[in-house]
Coordinates of N, CA and C in Angstrom, one line a residue:
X1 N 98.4 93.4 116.6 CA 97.7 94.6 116.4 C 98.6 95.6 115.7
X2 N 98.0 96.3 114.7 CA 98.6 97.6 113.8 C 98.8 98.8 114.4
X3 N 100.1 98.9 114.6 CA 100.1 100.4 115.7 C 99.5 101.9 114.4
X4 N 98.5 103.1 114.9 CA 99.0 103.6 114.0 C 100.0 104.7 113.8
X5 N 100.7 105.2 113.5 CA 101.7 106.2 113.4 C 101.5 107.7 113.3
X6 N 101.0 108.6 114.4 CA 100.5 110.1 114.1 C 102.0 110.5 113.4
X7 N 100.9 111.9 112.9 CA 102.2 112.8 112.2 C 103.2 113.1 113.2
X8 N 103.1 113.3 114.6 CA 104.0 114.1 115.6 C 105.3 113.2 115.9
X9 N 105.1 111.9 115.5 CA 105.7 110.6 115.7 C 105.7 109.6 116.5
X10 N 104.5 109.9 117.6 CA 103.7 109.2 118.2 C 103.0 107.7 118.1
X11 N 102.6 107.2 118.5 CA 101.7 105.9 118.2 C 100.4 105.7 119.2
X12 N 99.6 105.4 118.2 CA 98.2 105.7 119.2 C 97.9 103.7 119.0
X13 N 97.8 103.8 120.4 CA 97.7 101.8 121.1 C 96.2 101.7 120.4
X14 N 95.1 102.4 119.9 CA 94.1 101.9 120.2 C 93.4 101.5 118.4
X15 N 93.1 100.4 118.1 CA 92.4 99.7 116.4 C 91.8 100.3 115.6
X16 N 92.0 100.6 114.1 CA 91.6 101.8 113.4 C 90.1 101.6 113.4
X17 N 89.8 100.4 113.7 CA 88.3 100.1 113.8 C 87.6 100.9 115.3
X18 N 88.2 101.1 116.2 CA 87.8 101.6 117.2 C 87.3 103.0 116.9
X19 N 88.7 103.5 116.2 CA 89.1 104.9 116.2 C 87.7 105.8 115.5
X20 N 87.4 104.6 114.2 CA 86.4 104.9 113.3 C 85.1 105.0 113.8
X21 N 84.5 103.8 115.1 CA 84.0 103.5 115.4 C 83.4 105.0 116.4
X22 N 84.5 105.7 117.1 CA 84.0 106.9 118.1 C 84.2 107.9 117.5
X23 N 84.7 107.7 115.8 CA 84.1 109.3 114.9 C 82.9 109.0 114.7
X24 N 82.4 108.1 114.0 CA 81.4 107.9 113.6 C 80.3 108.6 114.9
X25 N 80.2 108.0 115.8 CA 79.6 108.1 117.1 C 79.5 109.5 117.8
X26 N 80.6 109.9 117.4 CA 80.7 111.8 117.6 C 79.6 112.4 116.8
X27 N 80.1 111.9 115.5 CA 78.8 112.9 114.1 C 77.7 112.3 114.4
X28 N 77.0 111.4 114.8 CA 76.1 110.6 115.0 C 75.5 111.6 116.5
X29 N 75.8 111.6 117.5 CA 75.7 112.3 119.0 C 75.2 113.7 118.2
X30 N 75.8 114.4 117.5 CA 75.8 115.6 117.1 C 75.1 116.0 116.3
X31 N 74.2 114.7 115.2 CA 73.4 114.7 114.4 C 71.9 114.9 115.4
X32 N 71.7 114.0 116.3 CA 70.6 113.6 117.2 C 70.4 114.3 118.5
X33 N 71.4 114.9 118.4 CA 71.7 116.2 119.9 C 70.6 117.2 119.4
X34 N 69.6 117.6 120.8 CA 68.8 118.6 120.8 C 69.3 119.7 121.3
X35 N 69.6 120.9 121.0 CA 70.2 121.6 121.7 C 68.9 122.8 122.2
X36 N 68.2 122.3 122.3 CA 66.9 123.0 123.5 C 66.7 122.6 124.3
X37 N 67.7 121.0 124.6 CA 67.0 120.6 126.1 C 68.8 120.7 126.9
X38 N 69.4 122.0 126.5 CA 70.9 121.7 126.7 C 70.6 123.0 128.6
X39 N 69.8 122.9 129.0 CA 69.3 123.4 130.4 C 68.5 125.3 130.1
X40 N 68.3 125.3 129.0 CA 67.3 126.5 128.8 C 68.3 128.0 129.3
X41 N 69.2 127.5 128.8 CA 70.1 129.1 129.4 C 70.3 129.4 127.5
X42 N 69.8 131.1 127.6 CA 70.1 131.8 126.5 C 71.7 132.5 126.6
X43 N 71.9 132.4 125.3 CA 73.7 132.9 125.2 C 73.9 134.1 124.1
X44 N 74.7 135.3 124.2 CA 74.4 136.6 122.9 C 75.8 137.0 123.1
X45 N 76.3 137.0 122.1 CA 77.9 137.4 122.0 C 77.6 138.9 122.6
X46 N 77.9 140.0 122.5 CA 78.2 141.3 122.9 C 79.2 141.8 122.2
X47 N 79.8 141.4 122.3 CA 81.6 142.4 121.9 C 82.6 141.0 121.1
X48 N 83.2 141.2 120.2 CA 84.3 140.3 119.8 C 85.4 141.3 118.8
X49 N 86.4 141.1 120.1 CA 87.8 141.7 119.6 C 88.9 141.1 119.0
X50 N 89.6 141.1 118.2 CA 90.5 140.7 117.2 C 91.8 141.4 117.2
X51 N 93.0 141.1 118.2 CA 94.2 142.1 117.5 C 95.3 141.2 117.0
X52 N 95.4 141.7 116.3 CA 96.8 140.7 115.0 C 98.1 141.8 115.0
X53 N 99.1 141.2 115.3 CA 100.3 141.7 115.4 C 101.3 141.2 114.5
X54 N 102.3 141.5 113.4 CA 103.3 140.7 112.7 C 104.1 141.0 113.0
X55 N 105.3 140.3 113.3 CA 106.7 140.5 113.5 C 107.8 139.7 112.7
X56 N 107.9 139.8 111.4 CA 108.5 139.0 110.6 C 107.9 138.0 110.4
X57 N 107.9 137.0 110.0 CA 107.3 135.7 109.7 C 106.3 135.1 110.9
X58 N 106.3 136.1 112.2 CA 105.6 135.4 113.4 C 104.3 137.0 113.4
X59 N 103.2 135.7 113.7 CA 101.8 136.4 113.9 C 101.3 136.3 115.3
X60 N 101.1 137.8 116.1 CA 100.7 137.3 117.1 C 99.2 137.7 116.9
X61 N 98.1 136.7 117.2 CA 96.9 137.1 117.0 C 95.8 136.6 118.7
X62 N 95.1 137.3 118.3 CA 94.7 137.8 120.3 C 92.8 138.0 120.3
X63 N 91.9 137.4 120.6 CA 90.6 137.5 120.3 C 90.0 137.0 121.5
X64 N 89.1 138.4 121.9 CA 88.4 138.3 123.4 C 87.0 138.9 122.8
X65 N 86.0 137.4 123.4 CA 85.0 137.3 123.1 C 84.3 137.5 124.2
X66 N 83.4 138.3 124.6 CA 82.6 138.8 125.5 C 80.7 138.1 125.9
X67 N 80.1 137.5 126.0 CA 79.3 136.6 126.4 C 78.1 137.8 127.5
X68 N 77.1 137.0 127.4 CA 76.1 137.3 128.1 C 75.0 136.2 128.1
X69 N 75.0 135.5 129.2 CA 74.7 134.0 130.0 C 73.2 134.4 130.7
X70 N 71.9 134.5 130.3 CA 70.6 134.3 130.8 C 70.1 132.7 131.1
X71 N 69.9 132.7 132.1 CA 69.3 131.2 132.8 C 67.8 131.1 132.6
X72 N 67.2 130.8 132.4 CA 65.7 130.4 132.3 C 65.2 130.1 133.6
X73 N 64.1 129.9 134.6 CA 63.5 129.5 135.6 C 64.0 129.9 136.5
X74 N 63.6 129.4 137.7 CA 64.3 130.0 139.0 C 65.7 129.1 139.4
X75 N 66.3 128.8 138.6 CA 68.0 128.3 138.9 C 68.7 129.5 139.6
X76 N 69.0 129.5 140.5 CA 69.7 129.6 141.0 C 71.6 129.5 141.2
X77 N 71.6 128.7 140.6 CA 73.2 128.1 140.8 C 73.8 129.2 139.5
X78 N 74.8 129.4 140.2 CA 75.5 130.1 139.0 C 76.4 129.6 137.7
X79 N 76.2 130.2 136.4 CA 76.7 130.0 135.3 C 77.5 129.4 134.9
X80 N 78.1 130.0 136.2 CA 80.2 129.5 135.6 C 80.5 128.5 136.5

């Protein structure tokens, strides 16, 4: 069997036929995925903050996204 060789210098044990095999099968899932039967909970961003900081050649960058989670029916169980 053909090891393949990531960039990090790694080796991944598993057949490029496989590998190909469960991309394919991701975009495929994702093609056919209903996402109205994903449990009827509505989702609305609110707020999205962005702070970017430079310090020479280093970026510190920092983003808090704020959410608001509506359940449909009488669910009960909480969100998170």
């Amino acid at each position: 069997m053909k090891m393949i060789h990531m960039t990090d210098g790694s080796e991944n044990k598993k057949p490029l036929m496989r590998a190909l095999g469960e991309f394919v099968g991701h975009i495929w899932s994702g093609i056919t995925h209903d996402p109205a039967k994903d449990g009827g909970r509505d989702r609305m961003v609110v707020d999205k903050e962005v702070r970017e900081e430079r310090r020479g050649k280093t970026v510190l960058r920092e983003t808090v996204v704020r959410e608001i989670e509506i359940a449909d029916g009488d669910d009960e169980e909480s969100p998170v």
